XYZ file of C-alpha atoms in Angstrom:
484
model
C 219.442 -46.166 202.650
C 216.821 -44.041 204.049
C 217.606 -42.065 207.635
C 215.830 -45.150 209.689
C 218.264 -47.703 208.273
C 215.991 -49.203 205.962
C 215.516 -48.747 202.182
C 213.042 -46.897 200.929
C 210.995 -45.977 204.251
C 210.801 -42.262 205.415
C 210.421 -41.395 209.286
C 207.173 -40.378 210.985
C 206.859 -36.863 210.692
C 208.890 -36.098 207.448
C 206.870 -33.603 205.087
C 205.242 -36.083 202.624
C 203.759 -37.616 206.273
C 202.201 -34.673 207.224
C 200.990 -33.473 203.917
C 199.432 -36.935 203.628
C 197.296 -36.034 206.626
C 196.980 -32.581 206.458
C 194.865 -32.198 203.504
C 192.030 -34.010 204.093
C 192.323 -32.530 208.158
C 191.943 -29.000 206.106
C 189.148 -30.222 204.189
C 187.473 -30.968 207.709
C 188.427 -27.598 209.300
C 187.156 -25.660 206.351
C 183.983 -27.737 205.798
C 183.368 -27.570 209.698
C 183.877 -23.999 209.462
C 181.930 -23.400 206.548
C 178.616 -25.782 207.773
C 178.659 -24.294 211.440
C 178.797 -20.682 210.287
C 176.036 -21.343 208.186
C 174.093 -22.890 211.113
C 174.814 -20.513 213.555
C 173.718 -17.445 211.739
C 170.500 -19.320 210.635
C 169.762 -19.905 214.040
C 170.847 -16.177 214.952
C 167.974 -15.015 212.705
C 165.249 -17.212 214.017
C 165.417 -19.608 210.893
C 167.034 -23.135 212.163
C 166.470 -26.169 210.273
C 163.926 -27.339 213.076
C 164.099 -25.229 216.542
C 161.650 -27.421 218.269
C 164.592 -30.357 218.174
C 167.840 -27.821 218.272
C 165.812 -26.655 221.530
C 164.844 -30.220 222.814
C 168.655 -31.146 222.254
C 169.572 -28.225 223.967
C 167.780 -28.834 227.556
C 168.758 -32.740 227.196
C 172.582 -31.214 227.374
C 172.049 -28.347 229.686
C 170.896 -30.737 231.967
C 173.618 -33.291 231.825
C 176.211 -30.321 231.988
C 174.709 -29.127 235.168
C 174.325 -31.846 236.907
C 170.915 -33.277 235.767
C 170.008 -36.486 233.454
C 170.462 -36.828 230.274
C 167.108 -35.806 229.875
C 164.487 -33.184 228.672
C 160.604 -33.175 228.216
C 159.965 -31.015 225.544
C 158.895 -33.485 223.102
C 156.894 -35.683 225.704
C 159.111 -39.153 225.090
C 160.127 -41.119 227.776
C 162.636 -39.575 229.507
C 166.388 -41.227 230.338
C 169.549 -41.793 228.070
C 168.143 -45.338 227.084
C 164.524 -44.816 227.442
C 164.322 -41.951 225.147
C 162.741 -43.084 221.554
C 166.646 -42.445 220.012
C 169.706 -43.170 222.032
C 172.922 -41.301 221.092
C 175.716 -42.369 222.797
C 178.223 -38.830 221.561
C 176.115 -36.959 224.038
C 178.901 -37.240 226.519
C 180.792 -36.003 224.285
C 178.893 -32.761 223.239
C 177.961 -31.836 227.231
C 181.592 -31.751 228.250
C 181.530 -28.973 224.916
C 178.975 -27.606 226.320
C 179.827 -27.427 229.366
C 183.063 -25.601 228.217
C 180.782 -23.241 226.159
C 177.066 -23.224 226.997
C 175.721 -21.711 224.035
C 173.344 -23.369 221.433
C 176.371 -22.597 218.517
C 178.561 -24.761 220.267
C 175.737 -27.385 219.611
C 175.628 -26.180 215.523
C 179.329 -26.113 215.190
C 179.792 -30.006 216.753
C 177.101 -30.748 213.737
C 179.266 -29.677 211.200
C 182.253 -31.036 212.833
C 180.327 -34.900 213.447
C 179.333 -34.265 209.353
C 182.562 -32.721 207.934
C 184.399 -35.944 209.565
C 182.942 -37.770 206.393
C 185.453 -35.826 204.434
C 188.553 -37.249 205.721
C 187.319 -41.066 204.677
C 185.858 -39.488 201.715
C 188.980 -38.163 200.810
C 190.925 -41.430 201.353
C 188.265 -43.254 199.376
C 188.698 -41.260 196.432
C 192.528 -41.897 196.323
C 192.361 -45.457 196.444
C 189.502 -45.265 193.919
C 191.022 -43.005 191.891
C 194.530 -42.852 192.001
C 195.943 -39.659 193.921
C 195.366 -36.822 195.736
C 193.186 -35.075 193.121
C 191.220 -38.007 193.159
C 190.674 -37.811 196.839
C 189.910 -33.744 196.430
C 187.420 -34.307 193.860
C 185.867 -37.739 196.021
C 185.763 -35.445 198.862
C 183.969 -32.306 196.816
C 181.413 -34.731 195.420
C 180.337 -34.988 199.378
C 181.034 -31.294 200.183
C 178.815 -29.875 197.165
C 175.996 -32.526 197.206
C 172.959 -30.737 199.029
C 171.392 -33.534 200.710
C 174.978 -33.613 202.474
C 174.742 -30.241 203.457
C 171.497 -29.788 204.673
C 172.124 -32.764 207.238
C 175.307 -30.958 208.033
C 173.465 -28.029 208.984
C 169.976 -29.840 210.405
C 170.675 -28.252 213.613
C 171.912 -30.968 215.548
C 171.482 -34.305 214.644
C 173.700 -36.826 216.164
C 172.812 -39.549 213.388
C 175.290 -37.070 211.184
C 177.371 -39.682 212.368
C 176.189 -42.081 209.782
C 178.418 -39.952 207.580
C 181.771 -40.685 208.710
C 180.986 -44.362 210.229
C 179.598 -46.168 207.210
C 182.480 -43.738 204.756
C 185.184 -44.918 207.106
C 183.819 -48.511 207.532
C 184.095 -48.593 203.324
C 187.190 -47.313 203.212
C 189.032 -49.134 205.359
C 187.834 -51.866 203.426
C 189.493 -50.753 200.303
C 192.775 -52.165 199.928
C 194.929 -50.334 201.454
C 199.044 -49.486 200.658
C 199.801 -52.873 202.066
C 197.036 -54.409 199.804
C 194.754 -55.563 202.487
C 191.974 -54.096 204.470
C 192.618 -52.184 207.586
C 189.755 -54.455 209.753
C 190.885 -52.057 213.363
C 189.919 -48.835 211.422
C 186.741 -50.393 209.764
C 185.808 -51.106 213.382
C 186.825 -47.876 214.707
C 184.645 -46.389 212.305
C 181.645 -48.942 213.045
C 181.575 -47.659 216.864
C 181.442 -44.120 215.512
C 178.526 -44.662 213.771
C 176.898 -46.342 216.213
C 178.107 -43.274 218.769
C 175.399 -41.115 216.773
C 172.665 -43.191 217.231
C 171.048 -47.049 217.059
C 170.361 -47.648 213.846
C 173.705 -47.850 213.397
C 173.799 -51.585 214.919
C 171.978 -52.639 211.724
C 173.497 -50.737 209.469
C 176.833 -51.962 209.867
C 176.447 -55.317 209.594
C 173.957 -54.366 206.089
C 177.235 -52.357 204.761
C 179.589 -54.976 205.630
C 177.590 -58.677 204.642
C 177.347 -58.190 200.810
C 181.336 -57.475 201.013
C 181.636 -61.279 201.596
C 181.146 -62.193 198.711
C 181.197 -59.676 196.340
C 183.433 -57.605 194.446
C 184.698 -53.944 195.743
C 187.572 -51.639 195.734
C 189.604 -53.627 193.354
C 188.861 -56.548 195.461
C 187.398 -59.081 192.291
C 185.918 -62.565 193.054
C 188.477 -64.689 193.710
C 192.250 -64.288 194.326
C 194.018 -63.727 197.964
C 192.726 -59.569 197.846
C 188.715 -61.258 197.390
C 189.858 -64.000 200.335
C 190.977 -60.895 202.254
C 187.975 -58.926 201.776
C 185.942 -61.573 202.683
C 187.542 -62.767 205.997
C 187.253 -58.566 207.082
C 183.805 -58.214 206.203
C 183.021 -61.375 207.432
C 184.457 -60.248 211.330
C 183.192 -56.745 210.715
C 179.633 -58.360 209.990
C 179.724 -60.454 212.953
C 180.802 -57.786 215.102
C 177.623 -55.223 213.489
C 175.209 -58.197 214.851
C 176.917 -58.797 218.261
C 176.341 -54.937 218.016
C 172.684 -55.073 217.479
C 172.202 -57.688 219.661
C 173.609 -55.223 222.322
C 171.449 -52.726 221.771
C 168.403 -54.561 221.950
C 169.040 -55.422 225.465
C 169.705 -52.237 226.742
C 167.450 -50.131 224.585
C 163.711 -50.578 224.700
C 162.883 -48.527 221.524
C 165.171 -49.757 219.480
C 164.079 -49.268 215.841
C 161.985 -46.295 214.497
C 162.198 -44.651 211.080
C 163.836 -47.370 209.111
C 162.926 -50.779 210.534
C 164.009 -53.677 208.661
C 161.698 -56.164 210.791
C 158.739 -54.333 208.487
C 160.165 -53.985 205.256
C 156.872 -55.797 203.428
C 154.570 -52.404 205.117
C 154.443 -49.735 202.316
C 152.340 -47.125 203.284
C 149.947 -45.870 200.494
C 151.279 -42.023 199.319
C 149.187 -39.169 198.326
C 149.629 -38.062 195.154
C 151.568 -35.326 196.707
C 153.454 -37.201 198.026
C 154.119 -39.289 195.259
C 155.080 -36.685 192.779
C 157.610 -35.358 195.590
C 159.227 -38.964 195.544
C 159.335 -39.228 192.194
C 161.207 -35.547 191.989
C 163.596 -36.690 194.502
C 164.487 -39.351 192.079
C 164.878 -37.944 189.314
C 167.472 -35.555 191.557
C 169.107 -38.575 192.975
C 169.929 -39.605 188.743
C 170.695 -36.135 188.141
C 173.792 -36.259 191.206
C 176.031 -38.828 189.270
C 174.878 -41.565 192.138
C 174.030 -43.769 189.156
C 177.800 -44.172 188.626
C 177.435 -46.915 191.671
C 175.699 -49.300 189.526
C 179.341 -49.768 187.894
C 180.499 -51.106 191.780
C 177.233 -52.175 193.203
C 178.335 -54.067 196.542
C 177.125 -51.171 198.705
C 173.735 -50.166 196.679
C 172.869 -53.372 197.799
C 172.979 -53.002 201.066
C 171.381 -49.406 200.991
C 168.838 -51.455 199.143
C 166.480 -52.238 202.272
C 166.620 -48.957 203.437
C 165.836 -47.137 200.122
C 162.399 -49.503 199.690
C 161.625 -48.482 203.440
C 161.690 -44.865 203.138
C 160.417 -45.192 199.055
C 156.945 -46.032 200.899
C 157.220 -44.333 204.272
C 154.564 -41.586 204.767
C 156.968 -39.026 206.402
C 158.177 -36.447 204.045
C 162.158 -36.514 203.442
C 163.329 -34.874 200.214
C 163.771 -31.171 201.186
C 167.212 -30.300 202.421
C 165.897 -28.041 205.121
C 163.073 -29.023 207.708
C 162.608 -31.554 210.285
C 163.845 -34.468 207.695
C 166.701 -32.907 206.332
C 168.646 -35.879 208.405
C 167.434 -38.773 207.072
C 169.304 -38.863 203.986
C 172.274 -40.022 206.337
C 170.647 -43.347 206.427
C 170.927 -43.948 202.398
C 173.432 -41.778 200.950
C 176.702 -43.102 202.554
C 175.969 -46.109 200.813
C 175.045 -44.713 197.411
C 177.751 -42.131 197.517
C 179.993 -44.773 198.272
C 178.967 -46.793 194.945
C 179.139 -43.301 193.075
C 183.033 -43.025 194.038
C 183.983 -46.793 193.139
C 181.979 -46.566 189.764
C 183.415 -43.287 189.240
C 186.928 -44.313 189.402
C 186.724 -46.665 187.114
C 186.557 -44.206 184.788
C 189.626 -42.331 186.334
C 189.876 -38.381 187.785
C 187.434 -37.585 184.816
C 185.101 -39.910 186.197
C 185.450 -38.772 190.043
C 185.407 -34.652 188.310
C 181.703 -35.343 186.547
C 180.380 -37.245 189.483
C 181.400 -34.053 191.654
C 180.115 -31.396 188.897
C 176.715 -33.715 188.759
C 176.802 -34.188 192.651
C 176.740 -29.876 193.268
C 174.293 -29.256 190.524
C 171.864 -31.922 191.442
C 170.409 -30.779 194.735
C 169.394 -27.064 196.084
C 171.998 -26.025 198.657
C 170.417 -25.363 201.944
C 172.348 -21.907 202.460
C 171.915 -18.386 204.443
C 168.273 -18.007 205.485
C 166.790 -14.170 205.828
C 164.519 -14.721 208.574
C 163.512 -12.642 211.774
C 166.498 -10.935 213.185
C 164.233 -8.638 214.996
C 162.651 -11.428 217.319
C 166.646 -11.361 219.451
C 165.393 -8.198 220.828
C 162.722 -10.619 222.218
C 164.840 -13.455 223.141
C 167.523 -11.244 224.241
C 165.132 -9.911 226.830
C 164.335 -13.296 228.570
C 166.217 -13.667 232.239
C 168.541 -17.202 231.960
C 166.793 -18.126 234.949
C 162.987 -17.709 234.387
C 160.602 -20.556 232.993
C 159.723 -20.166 229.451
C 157.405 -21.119 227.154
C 157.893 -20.052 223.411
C 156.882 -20.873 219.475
C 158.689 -22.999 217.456
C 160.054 -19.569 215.464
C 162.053 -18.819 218.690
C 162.295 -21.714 221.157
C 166.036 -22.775 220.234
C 166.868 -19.269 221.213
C 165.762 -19.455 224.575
C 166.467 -22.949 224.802
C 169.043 -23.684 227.854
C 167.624 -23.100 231.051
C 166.054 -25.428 233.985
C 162.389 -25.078 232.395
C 161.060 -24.693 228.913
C 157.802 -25.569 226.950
C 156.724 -24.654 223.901
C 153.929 -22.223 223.811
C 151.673 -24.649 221.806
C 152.143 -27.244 224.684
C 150.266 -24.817 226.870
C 146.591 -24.347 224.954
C 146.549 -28.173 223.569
C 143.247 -29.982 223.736
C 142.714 -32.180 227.082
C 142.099 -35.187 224.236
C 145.868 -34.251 222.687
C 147.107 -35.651 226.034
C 150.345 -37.689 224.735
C 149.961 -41.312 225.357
C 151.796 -42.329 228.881
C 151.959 -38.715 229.998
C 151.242 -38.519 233.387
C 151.377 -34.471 234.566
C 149.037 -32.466 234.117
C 147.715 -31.155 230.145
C 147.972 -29.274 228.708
C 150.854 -27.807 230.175
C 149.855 -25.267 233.111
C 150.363 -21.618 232.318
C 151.252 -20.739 235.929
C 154.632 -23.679 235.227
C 156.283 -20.338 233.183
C 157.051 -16.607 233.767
C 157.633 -15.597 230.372
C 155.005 -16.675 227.397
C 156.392 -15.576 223.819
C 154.311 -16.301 220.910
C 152.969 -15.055 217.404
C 150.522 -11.948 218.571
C 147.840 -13.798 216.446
C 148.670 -17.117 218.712
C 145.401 -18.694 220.606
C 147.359 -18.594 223.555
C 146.887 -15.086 224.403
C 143.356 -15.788 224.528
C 144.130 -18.148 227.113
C 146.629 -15.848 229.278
C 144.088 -13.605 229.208
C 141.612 -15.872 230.864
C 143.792 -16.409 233.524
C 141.972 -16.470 236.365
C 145.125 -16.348 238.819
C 147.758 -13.992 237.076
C 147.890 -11.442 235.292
C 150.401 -11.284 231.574
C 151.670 -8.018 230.671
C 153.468 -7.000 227.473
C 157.734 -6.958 228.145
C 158.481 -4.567 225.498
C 161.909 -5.464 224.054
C 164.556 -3.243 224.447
C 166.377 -0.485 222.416
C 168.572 -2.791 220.005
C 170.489 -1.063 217.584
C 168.272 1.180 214.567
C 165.368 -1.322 215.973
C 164.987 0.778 219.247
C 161.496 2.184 217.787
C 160.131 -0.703 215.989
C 158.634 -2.484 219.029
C 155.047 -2.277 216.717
C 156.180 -4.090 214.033
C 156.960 -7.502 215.674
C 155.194 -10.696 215.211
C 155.756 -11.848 218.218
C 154.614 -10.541 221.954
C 156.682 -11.192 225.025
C 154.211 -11.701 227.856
C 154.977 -11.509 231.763
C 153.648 -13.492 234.274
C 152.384 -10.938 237.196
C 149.899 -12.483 240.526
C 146.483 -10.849 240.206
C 145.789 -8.146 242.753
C 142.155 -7.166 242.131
């Protein structure tokens, strides 16, 4: 008899308990750890994946967390928490962290945490798969070391890192579990997490969860009561996904933007630059073990509508840095999820080569050099003056009631975004401080300025850089009134 009365069962909170959850919730930690250092010191030396969105996300939250909208104008969209061309319902979330920290790392470390979350379904889906806990480590370090994963784990903040952990969790709470059913309450839990990051996530639920009607995954075969099982869950979760997305179509305007499944028949016709970089990405996509899935295809087939969209969008989305390095949360849950069932087929050898292939495949995003000397620049600007800077260093000064960046204010009259009604390009006399390239137009244009006059702010002493003021890029320019 065990100490609860019953045989066999162990009470909550013995050892084997807590170790069961405590080593995928290290995995997390470490991975969370690991991602947001990397992100934070990136952005420390003027090199973020994209500063124009870290800095856009930025205002959106500074605003919320003092008192403001859930809104910011920096990339001229519609402004509002619905209105805005993506809706991420986590922001909430990440202004009450803000809030407790305003400070753009406390934006970079939430990315890593929203990513590193995949690990912990990750890990669970290589046990099942598998057999184990080194099953679930290696499951979990095929994710980890595959550098499409990172580099949306470190893409500054991107809430759709959510996709990670939603469409992971969804899968594996639809592997049979220790009772030898799916858990349908966690599949859903993880279905409103992925929909928390952002609205694509209405339709890609119900694509991950439709084919698992009727066919075979996770041990689940064609017939039998584990195949009746897995069909009833998939069946509710699908139902639910469309309920979902019919949801979000009433309350969101723009509802569908990169990947839109209402025009999967428009191909857009590549470049031969383009082209070759597709084909590259493919060949890397072989390389990472992802093949493997083909052995449990259920979920390649409902990546399968995605992958043809973005095989013939225009927009560029195979480096692992840049202002794409997201989008490879729309696809690889699913493919990665394929890898891991077709992998364990083959046992831990087949879950260790798909994790060897996995690291090897793709470059890993890493420590960037940069322009540490540009912080004696951003260090200099007041919290409370209006700024308008490049994209180099507009994350760093991002935070504050008004920002623009610097190209915003020397853009053609014709540029004039469509539905913008303000006035453009933006007015220099909106801002106090100007900081740009020193080869930037826009000097040309502060010096035109008919009304003020823009001085240099020489940055101040900062550490063996105290003399170097003539070797930056960059000028910091002052707004002063004319008095001649």
């Amino acid at each position: 008899m065990s100490p609860t009365g019953g045989p066999g069962r162990r009470p909550s909170g013995s050892p084997k308990t807590a170790s069961h959850w405590s080593l995928p919730a290290s995995l997390v930690l470490i991975c969370t750890a690991a991602f947001g250092a990397t992100s934070a010191h990136n952005a420390a030396v003027m090199s973020p994946t994209w500063g124009m969105d870290l800095a856009f996300f930025t205002q959106l939250i500074h605003s919320a967390a003092t008192g403001g909208p859930y809104a910011s104008a920096l990339l001229l969209e519609p402004t509002g928490f619905f209105e805005m061309v993506h809706t991420h319902a986590i922001l909430p979330v990440l202004m009450l962290a803000y809030r407790a920290r305003p400070a753009v790392s406390t934006l970079l470390f939430a990315q890593a945490l929203m990513a590193s979350l995949a690990l912990y379904p990750a890990f669970r889906l290589g046990e099942r798969a598998g057999g184990g806990r080194a099953a679930g480590l290696l499951s979990a370090a095929a994710l980890a070391l595959n550098g499409l994963f990172q580099g949306a784990a470190t893409a500054d903040l991107r809430p759709s890192i959510l996709f990670f952990p939603g469409i992971i969790g969804l899968y594996a709470a639809m592997s049979p579990g220790p009772r030898g059913r799916p858990a349908l309450g966690a599949a859903l839990a993880w279905a409103l997490l992925a929909n928390a990051g952002r609205q694509e996530a209405a339709y890609l639920v119900p694509l991950a969860a439709a084919p698992l009607i009727v066919l075979p995954f996770a041990g689940s075969g064609w017939r039998g009561l584990a195949a009746q099982r897995r069909a009833k869950a998939a069946l509710a979760l699908t139902v639910f996904g469309l309920l979902t997305l019919l949801l979000w179509a009433q309350i969101k305007p723009t509802f569908f933007y990169y990947i839109d499944p209402r025009n999967l028949g428009a191909q857009a016709a590549l470049s031969p630059d383009h082209l070759a970089d597709r084909l590259a990405h493919v060949e890397r996509l072989v390389r990472s073990g992802l093949p493997l899935g083909l052995l449990a295809p259920a979920p390649v087939f409902s990546a399968a509508p995605v992958l043809w969209q973005m095989a013939g969008t225009a927009r560029e989305w195979g480096p692992v840095t840049g202002p794409a390095a997201h989008y490879p949360a729309f696809f690889l849950p699913f493919l990665y999820v394929a890898a891991v069932q077709g992998a364990g087929r083959l046992g831990r050898p087949g879950l260790a080569l798909l994790a060897a292939l996995s690291a090897l495949a793709f470059p890993w995003p890493g420590w960037r050099a940069g322009q540490p000397e540009l912080r004696a620049l951003t260090e200099a600007v007041p919290p409370e003056a209006a700024v308008a800077a490049d994209y180099a260093t507009i994350h760093a000064v991002a935070g504050r009631a008004v920002l623009w960046n610097s190209a915003q204010l020397r853009m053609r009259a014709e540029e004039r975004p469509r539905g913008w009604t303000a006035p453009w390009p933006i007015p220099p006399e909106t801002v106090d401080l100007v900081l740009a390239p020193a080869d930037d137009p826009i000097h040309a244009l502060l010096d035109a300025d008919p009304v003020n006059r823009w001085a240099d702010r020489a940055p101040p002493p900062r550490g063996d850089c105290g003399g170097c003021a003539g070797t930056f890029t960059h000028r910091l320019r002052a707004k002063r009134p004319r008095t001649d």
